[in-house]
Short mmCIF file of C-alpha atoms and ligand atoms in Angstrom, two decimals:
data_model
loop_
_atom_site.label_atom_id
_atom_site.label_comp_id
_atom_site.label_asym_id
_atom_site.label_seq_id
_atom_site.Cartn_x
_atom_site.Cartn_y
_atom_site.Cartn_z
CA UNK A 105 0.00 0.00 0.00
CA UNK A 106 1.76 3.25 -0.96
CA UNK A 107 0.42 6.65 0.37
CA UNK A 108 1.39 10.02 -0.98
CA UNK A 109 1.69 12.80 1.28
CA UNK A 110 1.28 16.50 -0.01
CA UNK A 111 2.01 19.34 2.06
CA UNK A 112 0.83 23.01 -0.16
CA UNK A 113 2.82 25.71 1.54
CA UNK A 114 2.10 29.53 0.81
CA UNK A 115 4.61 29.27 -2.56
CA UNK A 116 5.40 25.76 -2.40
CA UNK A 117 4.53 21.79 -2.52
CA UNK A 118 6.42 19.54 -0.61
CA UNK A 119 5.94 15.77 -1.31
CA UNK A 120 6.70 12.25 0.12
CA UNK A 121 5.45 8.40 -1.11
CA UNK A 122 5.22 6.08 1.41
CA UNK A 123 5.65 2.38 1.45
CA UNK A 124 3.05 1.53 4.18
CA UNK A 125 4.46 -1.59 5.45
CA UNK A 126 7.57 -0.90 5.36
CA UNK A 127 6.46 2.97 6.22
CA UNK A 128 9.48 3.64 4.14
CA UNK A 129 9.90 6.91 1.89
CA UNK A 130 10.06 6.04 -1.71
CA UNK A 131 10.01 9.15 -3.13
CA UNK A 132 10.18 13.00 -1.71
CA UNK A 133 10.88 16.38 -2.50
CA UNK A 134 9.28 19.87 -3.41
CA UNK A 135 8.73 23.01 -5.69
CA UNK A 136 9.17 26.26 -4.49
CA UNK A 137 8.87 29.53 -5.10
CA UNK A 138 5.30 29.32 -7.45
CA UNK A 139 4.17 31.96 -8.99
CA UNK A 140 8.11 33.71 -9.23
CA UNK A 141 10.10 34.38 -12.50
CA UNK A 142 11.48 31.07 -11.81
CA UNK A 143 10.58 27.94 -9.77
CA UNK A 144 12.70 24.84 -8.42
CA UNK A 145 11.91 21.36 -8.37
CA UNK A 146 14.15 19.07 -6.22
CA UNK A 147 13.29 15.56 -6.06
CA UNK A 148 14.38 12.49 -4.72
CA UNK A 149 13.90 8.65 -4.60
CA UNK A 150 15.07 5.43 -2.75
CA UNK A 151 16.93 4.51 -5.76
CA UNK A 152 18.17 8.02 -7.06
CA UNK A 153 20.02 11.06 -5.76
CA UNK A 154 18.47 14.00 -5.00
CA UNK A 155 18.01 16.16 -8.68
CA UNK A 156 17.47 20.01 -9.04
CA UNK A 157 16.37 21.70 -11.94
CA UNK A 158 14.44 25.25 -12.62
CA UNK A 159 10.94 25.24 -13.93
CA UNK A 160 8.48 27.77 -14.67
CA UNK A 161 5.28 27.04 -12.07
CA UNK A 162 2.07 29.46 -11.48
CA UNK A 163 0.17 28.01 -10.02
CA UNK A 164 -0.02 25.23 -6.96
CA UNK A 165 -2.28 23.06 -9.86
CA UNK A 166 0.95 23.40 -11.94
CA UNK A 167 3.29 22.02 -9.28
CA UNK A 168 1.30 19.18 -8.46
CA UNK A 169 0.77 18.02 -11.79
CA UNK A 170 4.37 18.18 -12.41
CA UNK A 171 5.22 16.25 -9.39
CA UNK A 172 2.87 13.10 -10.37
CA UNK A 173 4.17 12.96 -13.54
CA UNK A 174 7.37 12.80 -12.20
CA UNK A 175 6.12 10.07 -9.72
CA UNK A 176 4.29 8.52 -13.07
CA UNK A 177 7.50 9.15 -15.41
CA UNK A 178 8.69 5.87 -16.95
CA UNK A 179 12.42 6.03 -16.43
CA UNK A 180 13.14 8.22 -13.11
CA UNK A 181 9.24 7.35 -11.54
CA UNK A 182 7.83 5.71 -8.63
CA UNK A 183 4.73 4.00 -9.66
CA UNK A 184 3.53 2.64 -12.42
CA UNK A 185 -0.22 3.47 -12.20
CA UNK A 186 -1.94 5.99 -10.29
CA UNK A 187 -3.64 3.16 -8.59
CA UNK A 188 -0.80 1.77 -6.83
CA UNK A 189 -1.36 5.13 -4.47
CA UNK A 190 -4.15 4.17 -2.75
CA UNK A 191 -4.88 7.41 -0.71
CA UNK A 192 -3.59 11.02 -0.15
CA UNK A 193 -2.59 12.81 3.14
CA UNK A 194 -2.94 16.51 2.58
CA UNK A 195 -1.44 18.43 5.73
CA UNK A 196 -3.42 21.52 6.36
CA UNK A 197 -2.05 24.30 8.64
CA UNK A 198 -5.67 25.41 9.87
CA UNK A 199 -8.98 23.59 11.10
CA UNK A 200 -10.29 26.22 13.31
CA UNK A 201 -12.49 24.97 15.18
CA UNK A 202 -14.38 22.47 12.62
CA UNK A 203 -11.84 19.78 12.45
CA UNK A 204 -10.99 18.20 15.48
CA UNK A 205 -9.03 14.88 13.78
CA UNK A 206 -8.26 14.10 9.91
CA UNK A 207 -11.30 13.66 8.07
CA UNK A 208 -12.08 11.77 4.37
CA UNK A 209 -12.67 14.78 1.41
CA UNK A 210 -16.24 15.33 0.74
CA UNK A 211 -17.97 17.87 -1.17
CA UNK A 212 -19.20 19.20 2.61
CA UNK A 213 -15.30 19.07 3.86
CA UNK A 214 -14.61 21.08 0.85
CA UNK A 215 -17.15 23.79 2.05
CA UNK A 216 -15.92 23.56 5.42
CA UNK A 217 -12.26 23.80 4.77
CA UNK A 218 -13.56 27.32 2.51
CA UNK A 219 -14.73 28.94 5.90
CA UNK A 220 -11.20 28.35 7.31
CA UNK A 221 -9.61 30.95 4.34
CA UNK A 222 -9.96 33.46 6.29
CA UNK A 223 -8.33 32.37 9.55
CA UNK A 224 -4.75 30.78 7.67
CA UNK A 225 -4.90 33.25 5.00
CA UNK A 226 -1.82 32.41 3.49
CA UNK A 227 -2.41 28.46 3.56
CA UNK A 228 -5.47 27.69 3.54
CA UNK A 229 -6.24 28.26 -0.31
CA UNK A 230 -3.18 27.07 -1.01
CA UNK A 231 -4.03 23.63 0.66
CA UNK A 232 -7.53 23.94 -1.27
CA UNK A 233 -5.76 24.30 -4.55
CA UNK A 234 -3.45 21.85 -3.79
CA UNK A 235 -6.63 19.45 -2.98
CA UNK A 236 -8.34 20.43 -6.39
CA UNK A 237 -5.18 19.98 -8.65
CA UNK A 238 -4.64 15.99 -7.05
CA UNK A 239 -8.51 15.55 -7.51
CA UNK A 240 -7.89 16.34 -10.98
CA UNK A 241 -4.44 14.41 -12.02
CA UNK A 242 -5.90 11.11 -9.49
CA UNK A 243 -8.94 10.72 -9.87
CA UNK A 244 -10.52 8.12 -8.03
CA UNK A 245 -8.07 8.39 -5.18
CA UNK A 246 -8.92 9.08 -1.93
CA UNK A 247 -7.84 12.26 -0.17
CA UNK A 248 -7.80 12.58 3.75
CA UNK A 249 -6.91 16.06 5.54
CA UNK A 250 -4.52 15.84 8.12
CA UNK A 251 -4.87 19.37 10.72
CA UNK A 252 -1.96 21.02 12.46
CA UNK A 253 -4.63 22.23 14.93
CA UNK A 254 -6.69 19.28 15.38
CA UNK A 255 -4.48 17.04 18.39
CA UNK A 256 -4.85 20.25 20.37
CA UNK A 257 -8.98 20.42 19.80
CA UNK A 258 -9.27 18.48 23.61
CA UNK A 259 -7.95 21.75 25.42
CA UNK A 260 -10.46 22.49 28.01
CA UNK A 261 -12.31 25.81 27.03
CA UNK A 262 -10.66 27.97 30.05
CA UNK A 263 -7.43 27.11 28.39
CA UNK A 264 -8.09 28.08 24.76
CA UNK A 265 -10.31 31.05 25.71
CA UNK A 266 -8.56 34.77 25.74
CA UNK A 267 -10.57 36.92 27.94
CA UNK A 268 -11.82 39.36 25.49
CA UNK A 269 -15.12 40.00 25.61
CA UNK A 270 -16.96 36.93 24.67
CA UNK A 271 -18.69 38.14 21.42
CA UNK A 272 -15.18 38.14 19.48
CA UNK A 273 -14.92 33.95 20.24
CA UNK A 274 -18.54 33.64 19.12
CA UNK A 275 -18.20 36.27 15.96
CA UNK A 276 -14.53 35.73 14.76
CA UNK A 277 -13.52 32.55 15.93
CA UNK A 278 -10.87 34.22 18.59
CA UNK A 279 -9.35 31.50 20.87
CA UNK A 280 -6.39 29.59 21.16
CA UNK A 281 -5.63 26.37 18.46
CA UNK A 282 -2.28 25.38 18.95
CA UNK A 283 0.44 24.31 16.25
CA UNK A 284 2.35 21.85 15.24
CA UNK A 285 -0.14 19.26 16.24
CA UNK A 286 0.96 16.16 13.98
CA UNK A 287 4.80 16.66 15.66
CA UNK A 288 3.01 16.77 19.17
CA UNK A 289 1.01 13.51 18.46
CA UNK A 290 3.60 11.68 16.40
CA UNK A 291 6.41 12.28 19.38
CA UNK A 292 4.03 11.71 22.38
CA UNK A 293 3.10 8.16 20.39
CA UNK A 294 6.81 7.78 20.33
CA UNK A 295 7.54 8.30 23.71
CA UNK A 296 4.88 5.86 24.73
CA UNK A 297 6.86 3.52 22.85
CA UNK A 298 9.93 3.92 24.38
CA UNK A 299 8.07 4.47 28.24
CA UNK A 300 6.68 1.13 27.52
CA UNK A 301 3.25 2.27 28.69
CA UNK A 302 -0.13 2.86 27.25
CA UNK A 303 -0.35 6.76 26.29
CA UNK A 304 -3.17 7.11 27.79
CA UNK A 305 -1.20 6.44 31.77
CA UNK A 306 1.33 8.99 30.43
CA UNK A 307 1.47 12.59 31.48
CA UNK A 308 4.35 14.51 29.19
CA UNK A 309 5.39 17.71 27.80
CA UNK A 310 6.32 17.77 24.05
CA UNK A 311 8.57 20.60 23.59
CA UNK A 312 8.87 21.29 19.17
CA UNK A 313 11.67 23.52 19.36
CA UNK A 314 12.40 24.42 15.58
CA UNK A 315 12.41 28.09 14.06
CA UNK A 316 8.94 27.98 15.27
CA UNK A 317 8.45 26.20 18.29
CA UNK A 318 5.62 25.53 20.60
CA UNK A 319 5.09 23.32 23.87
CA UNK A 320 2.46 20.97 24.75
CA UNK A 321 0.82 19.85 27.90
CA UNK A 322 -0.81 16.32 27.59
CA UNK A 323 -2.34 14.31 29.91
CA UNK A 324 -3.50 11.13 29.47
CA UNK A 325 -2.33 11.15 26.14
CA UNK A 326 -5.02 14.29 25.17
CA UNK A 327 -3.74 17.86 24.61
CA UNK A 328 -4.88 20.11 27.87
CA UNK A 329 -3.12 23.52 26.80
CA UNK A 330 -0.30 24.86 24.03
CA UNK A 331 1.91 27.72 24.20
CA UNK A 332 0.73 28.75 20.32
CA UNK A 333 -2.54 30.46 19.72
CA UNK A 334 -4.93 32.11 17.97
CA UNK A 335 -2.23 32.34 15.62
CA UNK A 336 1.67 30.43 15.32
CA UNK A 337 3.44 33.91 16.83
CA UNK A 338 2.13 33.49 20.77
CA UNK A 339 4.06 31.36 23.13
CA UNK A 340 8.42 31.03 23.19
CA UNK A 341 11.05 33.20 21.67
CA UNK A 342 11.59 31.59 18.09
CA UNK A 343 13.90 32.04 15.44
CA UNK A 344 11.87 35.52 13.69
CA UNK A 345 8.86 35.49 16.08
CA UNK A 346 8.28 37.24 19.34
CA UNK A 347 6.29 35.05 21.06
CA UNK A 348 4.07 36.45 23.85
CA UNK A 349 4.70 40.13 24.95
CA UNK A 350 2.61 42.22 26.64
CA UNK A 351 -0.64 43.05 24.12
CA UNK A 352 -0.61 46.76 25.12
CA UNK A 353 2.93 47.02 23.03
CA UNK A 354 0.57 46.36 19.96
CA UNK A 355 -1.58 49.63 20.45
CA UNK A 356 1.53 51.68 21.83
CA UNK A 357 3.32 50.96 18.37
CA UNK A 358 0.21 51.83 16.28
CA UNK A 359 -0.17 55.24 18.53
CA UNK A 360 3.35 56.14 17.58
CA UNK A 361 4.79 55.22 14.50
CA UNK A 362 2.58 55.29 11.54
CA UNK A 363 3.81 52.79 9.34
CA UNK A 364 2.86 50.42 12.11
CA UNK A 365 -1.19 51.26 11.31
CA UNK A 366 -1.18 49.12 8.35
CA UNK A 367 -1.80 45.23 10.34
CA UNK A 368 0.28 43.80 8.20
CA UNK A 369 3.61 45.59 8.37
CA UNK A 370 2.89 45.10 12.43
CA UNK A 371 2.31 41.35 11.97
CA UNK A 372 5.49 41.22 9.55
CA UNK A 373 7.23 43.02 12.61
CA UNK A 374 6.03 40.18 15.24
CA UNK A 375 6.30 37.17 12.83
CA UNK A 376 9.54 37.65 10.58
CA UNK A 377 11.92 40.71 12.58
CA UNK A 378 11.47 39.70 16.21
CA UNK A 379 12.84 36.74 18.15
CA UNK A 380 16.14 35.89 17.60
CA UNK A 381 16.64 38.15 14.94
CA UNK A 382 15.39 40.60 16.50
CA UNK A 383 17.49 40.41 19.54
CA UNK A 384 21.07 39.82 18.05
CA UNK A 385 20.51 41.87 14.82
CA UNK A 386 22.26 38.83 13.92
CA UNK A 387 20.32 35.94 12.56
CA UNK A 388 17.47 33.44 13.18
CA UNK A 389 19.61 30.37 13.16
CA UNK A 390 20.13 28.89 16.47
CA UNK A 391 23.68 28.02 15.46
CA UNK A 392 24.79 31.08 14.33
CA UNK A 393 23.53 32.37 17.61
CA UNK A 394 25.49 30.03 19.90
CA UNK A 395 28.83 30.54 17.47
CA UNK A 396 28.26 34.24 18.09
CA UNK A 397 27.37 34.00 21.44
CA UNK A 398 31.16 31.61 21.93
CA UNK A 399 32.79 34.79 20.40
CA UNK A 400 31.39 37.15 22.99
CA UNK A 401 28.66 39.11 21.41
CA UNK A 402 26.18 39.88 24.13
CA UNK A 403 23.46 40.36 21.66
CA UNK A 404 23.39 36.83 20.86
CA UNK A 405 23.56 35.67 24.28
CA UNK A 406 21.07 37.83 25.34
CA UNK A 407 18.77 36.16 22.72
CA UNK A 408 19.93 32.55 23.43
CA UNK A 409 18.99 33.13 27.04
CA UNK A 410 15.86 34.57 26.28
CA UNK A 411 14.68 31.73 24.01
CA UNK A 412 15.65 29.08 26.61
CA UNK A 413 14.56 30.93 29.89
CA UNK A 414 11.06 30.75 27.61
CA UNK A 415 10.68 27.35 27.18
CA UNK A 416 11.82 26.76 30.45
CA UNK A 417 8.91 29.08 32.23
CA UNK A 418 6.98 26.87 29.94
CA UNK A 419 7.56 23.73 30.90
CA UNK A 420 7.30 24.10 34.81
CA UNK A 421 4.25 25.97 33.80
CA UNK A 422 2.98 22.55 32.35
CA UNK A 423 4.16 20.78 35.32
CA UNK A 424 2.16 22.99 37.58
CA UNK A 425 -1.10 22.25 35.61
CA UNK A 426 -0.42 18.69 35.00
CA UNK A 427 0.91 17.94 38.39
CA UNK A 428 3.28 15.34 37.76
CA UNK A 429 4.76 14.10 34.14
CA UNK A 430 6.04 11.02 33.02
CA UNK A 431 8.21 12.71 30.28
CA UNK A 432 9.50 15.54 28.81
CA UNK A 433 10.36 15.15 25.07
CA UNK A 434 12.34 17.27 22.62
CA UNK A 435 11.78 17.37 19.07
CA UNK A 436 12.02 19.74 15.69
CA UNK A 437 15.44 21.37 14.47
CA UNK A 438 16.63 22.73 17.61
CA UNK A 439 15.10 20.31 20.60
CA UNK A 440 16.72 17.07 18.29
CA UNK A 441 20.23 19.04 17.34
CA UNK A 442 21.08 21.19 20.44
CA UNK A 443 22.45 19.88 23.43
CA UNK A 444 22.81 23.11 24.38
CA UNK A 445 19.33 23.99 24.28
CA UNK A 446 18.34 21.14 25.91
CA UNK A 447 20.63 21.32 29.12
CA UNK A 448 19.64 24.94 29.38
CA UNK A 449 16.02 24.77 29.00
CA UNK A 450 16.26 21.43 31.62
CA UNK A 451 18.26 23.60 34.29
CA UNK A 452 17.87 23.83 37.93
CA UNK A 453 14.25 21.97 37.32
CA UNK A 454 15.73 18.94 39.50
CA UNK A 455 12.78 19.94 42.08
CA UNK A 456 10.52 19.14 39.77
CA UNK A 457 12.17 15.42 38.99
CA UNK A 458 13.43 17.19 35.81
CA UNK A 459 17.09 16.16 35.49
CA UNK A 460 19.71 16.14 32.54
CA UNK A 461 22.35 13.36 32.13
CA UNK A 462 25.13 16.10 30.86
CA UNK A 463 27.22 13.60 29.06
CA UNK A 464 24.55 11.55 27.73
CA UNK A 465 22.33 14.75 26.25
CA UNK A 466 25.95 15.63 24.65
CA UNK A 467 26.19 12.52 23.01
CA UNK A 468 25.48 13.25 18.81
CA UNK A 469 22.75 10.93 17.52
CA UNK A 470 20.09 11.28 15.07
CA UNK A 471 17.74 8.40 16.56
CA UNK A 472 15.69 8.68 19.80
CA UNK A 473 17.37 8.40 22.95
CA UNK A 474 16.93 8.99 26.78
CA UNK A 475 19.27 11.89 28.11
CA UNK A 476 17.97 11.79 31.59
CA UNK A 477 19.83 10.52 34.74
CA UNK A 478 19.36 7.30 36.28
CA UNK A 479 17.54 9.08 38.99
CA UNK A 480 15.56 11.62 37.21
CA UNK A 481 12.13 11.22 37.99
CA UNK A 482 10.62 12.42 34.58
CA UNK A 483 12.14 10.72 31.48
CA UNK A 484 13.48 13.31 29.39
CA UNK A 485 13.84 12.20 25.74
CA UNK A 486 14.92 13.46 22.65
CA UNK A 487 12.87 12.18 19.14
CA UNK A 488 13.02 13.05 16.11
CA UNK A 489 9.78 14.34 14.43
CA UNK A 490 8.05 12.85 11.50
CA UNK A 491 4.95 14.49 10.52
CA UNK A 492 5.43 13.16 6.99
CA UNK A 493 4.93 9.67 8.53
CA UNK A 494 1.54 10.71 10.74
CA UNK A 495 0.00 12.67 7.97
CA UNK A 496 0.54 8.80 5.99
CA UNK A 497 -0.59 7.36 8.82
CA UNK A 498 -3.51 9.28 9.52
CA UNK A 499 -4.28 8.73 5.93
CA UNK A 500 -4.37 4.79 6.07
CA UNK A 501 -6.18 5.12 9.41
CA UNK A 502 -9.08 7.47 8.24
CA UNK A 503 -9.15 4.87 5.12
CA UNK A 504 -9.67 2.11 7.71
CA UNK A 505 -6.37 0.31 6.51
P1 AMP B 891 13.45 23.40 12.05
O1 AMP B 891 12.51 24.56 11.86
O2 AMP B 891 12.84 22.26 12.78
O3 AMP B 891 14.14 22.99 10.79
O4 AMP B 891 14.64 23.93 13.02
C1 AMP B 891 15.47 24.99 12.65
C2 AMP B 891 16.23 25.47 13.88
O5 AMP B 891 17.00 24.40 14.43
C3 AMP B 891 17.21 26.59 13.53
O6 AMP B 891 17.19 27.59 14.54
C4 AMP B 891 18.53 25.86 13.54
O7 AMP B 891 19.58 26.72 13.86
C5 AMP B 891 18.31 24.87 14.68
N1 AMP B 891 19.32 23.83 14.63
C6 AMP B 891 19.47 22.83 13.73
N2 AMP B 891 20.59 22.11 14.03
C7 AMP B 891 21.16 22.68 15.12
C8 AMP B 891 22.32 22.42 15.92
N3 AMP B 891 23.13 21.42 15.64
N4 AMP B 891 22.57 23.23 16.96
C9 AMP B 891 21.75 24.26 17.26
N5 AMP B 891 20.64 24.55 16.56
C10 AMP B 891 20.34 23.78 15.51
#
């Protein structure tokens, strides 16, 4: 059973065929940049290294129908047939509060996933097209959406509720989501794994530290509360984006620079010029923000401490609320690659049973591992993400394979 996962970004597709018993990849790789002078396609198999050529691309229909024939072609392909893909994962950044797990497209998902445009924007439509253009080049195959949102749908309502006044939930939708929510699910599973225990017994904080990151409470293995919100900007220092600062900032800037009364230069402050960036004047990149930081520049250790002493108010946060955890998991970019990060963000929590083997979390590996002490009360592991594999997964599930 093979399942092809397609991820539409703003200006790009990203793709992956799965081997489902194997779960292997057989093929991957992406176009970006639609709709620019000129567009890339990089793509990859099992069998082949990784090839990159320029294309001319318009449209998000374009890309995909380039990518299946490239999965269909009869030298460099994949498949055969488009039968041998027996169902498609789409991931879809948004689900407000209509999708609460991966559903089976339908005309009435269709409609559904059209009153979501307005809340993702930039994604949303380009998911839509992205569902349209594979509708048109396989027809006959199955498509299941896959939500970023949707693992964090069990939050209790005084956890996803701002307190605004109430109308602006009712009228616009206003409350917290969450992000990231097939990394979250795909690690906790993981984790469960390696615990040896069911996830519902498990109590753990999932900690997705990438250029965006966000942190998870779950209990019993359902999501009670996220650091992300209405939107992907609230919640820890990240590589461009503020995370939370006091709301009041937002009406002091409008008041006094003008530029700032257009939303969407504001929002381009917050998302893509704050965070790390931001704070060295440097760059985004974790790395280059601990090299600088070796070399003395206080600008980039002011920013790596900020970014850590936010995930770490984070996590005993999540303690607090979930009273005792079983685990503590990093994941993404940063929580898989930085030991540094890690030991950090795990400092002076040992009253909380939080404590960080120093040699072991220093120890380079791309698989999951334990890097807590013998003694440490909460297992604190390190896994790396696949939300490729979930959105599959999801996919065969919702298909009842
Ligand atoms: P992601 O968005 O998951 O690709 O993660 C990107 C972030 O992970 C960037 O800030 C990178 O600098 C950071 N990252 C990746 N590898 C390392 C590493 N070895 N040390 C520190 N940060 C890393």
């Amino acid at each position: 059973m093979k399942v092809l996962v397609v991820n539409c970004g703003s200006s790009s597709v990203k793709y992956t065929l799965f081997e489902m018993t194997s779960e292997k990849k057989v093929a991957w790789g992406l176009i970006e940049c639609i709709g620019l002078p000129q567009a890339f396609y990089k793509r990859q198999t099992i069998n082949s290294a990784e090839k990159k050529e320029a294309v001319k691309v318009t449209s998000h229909t374009e890309a995909v129908e380039l990518i299946i024939k490239g999965l269909l072609d009869k030298e460099t392909g994949s498949i055969k047939n488009i039968n041998e893909i027996t169902v498609i994962g789409h991931r879809i950044v948004h689900g407000r509060d209509k999708f609460s797990e991966s559903v089976l497209v339908t005309k009435t998902v269709k409609k559904g996933l059209k009153e979501c445009f307005s809340i993702a924007p930039l994604h949303t439509p380009a998911h839509y097209a992205g569902i349209l253009a594979v509708e048109k080049m396989l027809p006959g195959v199955p498509s299941v959406l896959v939500f970023d949102t949707a693992f964090h749908q069990t939050m209790p309502d005084y956890a996803y509720m701002y307190a605004l006044p109430y109308e602006f939930y009712e009228k616009d939708h206003i409350r917290r989501y969450g992000f990231h929510g097939t990394s979250h699910n795909y690690v906790s599973q993981r984790a469960a794994v390696m615990l040896g225990k069911s996830l519902d017994k498990l109590n753990l904080i999932t900690a997705h530290l990438g250029n965006g990151s966000s942190i998870t409470a779950i209990e019993k293995g359902k999501v009670i509360d996220t650091s992300m919100g209405f939107t992907p900007l609230q919640g820890v220092v990240m590589g461009t984006r503020c995370g939370d600062i006091d709301p009041a900032i937002i009406a002091y800037l409008v008041g006094e620079y003008p530029e700032y009364k257009d939303g969407s230069v504001l929002n381009d402050l917050m998302n893509k010029k704050s965070g790390l960036a931001g704070i060295s004047g440097l760059s985004a990149d974790m790395r280059a923000i601990i090299q600088a930081s070796s070399e003395g520049n206080k600008r980039a250790t002011l920013a790596f401490k900020m970014l850590t002493y936010s995930i770490k108010k984070y996590i005993s946060a999540y303690y607090g609320i979930l009273n005792n955890i079983d685990g503590l998991i990093f994941t993404a970019g940063m929580g898989e690659n930085s030991a540094i990060v890690r030991e950090t963000s795990c400092k002076n929590l040992n009253a909380l049973g939080i404590e960080i083997d120093v040699q072991k979390n220093n120890e380079r590996s791309s698989e999951e591992r334990f890097v807590s002490t013998e003694n440490s009360k909460v297992k604190i592991m390190v896994i790396p993400t696949n939300e490729e594999l979930m959105i599959a997964r999801e996919a065969k599930k919702v298909l009842g394979g």
